[in-house]
CSV table of C-alpha atoms and ligand atoms in Angstrom, one decimal:
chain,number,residue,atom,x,y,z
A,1,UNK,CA,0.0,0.0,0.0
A,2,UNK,CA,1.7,3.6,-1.0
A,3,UNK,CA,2.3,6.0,2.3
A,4,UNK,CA,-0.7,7.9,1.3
A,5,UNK,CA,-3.2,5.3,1.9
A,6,UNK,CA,-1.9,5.3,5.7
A,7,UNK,CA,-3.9,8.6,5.8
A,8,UNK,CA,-7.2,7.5,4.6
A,9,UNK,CA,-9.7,6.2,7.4
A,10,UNK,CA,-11.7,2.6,6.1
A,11,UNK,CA,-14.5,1.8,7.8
A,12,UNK,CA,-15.5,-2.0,8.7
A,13,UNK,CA,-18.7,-2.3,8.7
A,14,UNK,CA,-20.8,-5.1,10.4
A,15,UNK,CA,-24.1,-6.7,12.5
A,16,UNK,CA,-20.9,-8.7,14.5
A,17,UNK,CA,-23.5,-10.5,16.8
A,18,UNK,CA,-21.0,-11.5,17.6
A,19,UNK,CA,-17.4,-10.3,16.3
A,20,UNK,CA,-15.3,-13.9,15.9
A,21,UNK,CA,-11.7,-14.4,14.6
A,22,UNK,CA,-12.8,-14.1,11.3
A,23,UNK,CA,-13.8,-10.3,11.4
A,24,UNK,CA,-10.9,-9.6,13.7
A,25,UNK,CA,-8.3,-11.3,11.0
A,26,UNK,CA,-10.2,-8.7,8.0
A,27,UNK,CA,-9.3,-6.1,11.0
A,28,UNK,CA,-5.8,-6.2,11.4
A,29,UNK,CA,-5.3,-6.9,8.0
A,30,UNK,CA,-7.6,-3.5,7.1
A,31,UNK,CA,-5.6,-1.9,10.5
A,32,UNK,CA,-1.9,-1.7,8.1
A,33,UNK,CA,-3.2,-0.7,5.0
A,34,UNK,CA,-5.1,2.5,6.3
A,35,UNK,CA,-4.5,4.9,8.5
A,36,UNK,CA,-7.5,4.6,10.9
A,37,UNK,CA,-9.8,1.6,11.0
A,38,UNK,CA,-13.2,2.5,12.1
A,39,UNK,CA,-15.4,-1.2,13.2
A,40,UNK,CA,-19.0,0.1,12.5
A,41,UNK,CA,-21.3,-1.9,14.4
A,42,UNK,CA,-24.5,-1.7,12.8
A,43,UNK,CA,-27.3,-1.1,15.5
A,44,UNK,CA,-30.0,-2.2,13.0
A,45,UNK,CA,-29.2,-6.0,13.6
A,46,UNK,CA,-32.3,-5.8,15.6
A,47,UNK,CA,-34.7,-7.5,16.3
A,48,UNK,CA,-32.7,-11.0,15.4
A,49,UNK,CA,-30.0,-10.2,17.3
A,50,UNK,CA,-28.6,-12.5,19.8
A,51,UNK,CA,-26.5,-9.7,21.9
A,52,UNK,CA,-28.0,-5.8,22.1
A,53,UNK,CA,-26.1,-3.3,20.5
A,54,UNK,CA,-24.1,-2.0,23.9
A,55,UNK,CA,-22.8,-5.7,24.2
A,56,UNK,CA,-22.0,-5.9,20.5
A,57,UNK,CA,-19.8,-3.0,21.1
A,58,UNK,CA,-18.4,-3.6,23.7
A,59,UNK,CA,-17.4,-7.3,23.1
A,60,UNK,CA,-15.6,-5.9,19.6
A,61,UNK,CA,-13.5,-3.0,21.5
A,62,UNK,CA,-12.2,-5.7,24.1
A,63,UNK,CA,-11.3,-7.8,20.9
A,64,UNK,CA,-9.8,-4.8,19.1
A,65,UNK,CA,-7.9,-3.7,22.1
A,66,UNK,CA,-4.8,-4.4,21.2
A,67,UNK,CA,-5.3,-3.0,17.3
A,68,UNK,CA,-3.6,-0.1,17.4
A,69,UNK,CA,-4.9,2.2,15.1
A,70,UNK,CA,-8.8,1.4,15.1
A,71,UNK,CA,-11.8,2.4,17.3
A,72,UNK,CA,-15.0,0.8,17.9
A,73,UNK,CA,-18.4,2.7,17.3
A,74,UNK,CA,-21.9,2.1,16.7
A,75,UNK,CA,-24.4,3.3,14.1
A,76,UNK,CA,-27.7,3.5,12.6
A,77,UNK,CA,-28.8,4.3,9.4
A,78,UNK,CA,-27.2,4.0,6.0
A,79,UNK,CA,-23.5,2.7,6.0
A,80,UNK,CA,-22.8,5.4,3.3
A,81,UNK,CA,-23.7,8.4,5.5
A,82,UNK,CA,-21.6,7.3,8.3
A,83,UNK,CA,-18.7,6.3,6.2
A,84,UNK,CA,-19.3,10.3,4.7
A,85,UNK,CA,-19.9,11.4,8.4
A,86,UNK,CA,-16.8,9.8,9.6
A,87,UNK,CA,-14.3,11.3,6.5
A,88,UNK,CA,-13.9,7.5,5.9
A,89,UNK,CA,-13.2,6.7,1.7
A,90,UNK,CA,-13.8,3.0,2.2
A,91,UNK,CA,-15.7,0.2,3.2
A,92,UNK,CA,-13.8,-3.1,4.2
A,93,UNK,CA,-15.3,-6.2,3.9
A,94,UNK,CA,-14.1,-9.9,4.4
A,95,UNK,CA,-15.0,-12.2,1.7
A,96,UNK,CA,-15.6,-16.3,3.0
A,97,UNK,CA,-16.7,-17.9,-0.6
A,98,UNK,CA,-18.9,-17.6,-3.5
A,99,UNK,CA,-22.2,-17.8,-0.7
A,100,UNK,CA,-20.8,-14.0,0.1
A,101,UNK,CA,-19.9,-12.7,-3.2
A,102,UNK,CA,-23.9,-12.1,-5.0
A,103,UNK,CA,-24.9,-10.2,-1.6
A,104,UNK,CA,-21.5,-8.2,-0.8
A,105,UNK,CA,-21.3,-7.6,-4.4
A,106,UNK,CA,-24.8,-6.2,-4.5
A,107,UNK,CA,-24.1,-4.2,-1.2
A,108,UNK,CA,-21.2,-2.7,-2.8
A,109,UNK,CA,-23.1,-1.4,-5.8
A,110,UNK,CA,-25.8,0.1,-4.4
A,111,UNK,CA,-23.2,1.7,-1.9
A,112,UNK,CA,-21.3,3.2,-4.9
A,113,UNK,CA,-24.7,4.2,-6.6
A,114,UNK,CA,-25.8,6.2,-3.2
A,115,UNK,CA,-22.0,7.4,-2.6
A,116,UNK,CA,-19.4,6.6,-5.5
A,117,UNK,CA,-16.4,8.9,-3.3
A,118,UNK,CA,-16.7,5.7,-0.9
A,119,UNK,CA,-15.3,2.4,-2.1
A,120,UNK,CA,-15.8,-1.3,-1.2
A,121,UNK,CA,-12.6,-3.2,-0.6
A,122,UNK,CA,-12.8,-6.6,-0.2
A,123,UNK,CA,-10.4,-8.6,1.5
A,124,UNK,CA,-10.1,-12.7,1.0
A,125,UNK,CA,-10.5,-14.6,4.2
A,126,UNK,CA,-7.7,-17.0,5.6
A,127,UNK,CA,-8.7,-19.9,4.9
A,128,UNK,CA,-8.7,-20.8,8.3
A,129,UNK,CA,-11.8,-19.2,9.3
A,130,UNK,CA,-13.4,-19.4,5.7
A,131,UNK,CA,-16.5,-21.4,7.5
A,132,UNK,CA,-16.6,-19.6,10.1
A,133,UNK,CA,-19.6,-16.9,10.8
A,134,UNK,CA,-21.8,-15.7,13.7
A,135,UNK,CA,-24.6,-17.5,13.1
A,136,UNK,CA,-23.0,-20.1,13.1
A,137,UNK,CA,-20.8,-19.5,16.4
A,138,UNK,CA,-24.6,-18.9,17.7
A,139,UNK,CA,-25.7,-22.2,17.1
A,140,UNK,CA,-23.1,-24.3,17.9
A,141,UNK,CA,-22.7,-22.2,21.0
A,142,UNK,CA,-26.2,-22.7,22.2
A,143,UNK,CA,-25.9,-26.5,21.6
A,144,UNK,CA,-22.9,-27.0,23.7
A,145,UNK,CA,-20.3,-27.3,21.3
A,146,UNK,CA,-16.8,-26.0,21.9
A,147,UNK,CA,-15.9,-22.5,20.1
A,148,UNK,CA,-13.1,-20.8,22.0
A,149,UNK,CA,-10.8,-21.4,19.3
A,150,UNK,CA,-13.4,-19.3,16.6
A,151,UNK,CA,-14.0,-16.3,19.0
A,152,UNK,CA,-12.2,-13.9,21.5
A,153,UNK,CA,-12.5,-14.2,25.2
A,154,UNK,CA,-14.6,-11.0,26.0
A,155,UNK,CA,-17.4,-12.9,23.3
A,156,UNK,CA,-16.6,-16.3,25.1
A,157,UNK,CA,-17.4,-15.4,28.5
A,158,UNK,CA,-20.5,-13.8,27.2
A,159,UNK,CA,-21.9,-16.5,25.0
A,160,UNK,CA,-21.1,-18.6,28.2
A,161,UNK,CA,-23.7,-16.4,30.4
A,162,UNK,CA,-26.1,-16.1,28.1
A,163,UNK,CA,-25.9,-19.5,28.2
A,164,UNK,CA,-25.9,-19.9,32.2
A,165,UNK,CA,-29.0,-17.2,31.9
A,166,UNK,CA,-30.9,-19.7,29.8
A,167,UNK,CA,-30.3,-22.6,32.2
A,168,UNK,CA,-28.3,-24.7,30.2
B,201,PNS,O1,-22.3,-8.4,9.3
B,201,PNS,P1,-23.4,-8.2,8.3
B,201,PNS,O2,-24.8,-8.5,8.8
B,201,PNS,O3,-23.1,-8.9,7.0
B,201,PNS,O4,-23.3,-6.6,8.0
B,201,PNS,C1,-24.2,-6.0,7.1
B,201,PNS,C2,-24.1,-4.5,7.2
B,201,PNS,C3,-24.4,-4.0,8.6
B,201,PNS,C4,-22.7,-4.1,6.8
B,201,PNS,C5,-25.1,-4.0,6.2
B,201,PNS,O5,-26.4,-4.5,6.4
B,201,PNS,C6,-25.3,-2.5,6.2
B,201,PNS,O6,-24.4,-1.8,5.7
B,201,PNS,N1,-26.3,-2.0,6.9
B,201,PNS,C7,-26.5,-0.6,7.1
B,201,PNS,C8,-27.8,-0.1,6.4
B,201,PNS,C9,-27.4,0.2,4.9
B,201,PNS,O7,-26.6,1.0,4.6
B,201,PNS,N2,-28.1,-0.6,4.0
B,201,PNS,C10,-27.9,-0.5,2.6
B,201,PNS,C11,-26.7,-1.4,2.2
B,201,PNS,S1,-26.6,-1.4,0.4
């Protein structure tokens, strides 16, 4: 990446219910070629979501901790407008397989139709955590299955209470 790139802020954008190894490997990898990697956690996950947006947040600033250069926020509306609001030129995104590439690819058009200054970068995932995604953590979580190796410690220990809190 040239020297000038290391001024631009990128934004990674996401529901992370929760954030796993996966979107912390896209991260770091986004963290040295810009400047200032903002994780947008998207508060509009709802409804479906497992964790509420504080906990979301929080759990991905404990993971990012020790990222030097990025910062954790939330935020609502279109990803576009933040991006603008937050002088970021880019959105990061981790690709797993060809099950991503129709939606992200449809995303990142409609992005670049509503703000073309702001591009979509997508980033390859390492192979090792090409299955891996939060639903799935979910799942396998809730069913007893071991997944400490796919997901920090601050998501760990809460998956694990949620868990306690349901009585299993
Ligand atoms: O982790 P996810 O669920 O794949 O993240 C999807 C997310 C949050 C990046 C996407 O749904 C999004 O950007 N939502 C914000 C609302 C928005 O801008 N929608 C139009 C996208 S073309």
């Amino acid at each position: 990446m040239s020297d000038e790139s290391l001024e631009h802020i990128a934004l990674c954008p996401g529901s992370f219910d929760p954030i796993t190894e996966g979107h912390l490997d896209i991260i770091r990898r986004a963290s040295k070629m810009f400047g200032k990697v903002i994780v947008a956690v998207s508060a509009e996950a709802g409804k479906q979501a497992l964790f509420s947006i504080a906990e979301r947040v929080e759990m991905a600033t404990e993971a990012c901790h020790s990222i030097s250069n990025t910062e954790v926020d939330s935020f609502s509306g279109l990803v576009v407008e933040y991006a603008r609001k937050r002088g970021a030129v880019a959105l990061v995104k981790g690709l797993r397989a060809v099950s991503d590439f129709e939606r992200e690819v449809q995303m990142a058009l409609m992005n670049r139709r509503l703000a073309p200054e702001v591009y979509t970068v997508f980033l390859v995932t390492h192979p090792d955590y090409a299955f891996l995604s939060s639903s799935l953590v979910k799942e396998i979580a809730s069913l007893g299955g071991d997944v400490e190796a796919l997901v920090p410690a601050s998501v760990l220990r809460r998956l694990r209470s949620k868990q306690d809190n349901c009585g299993t």
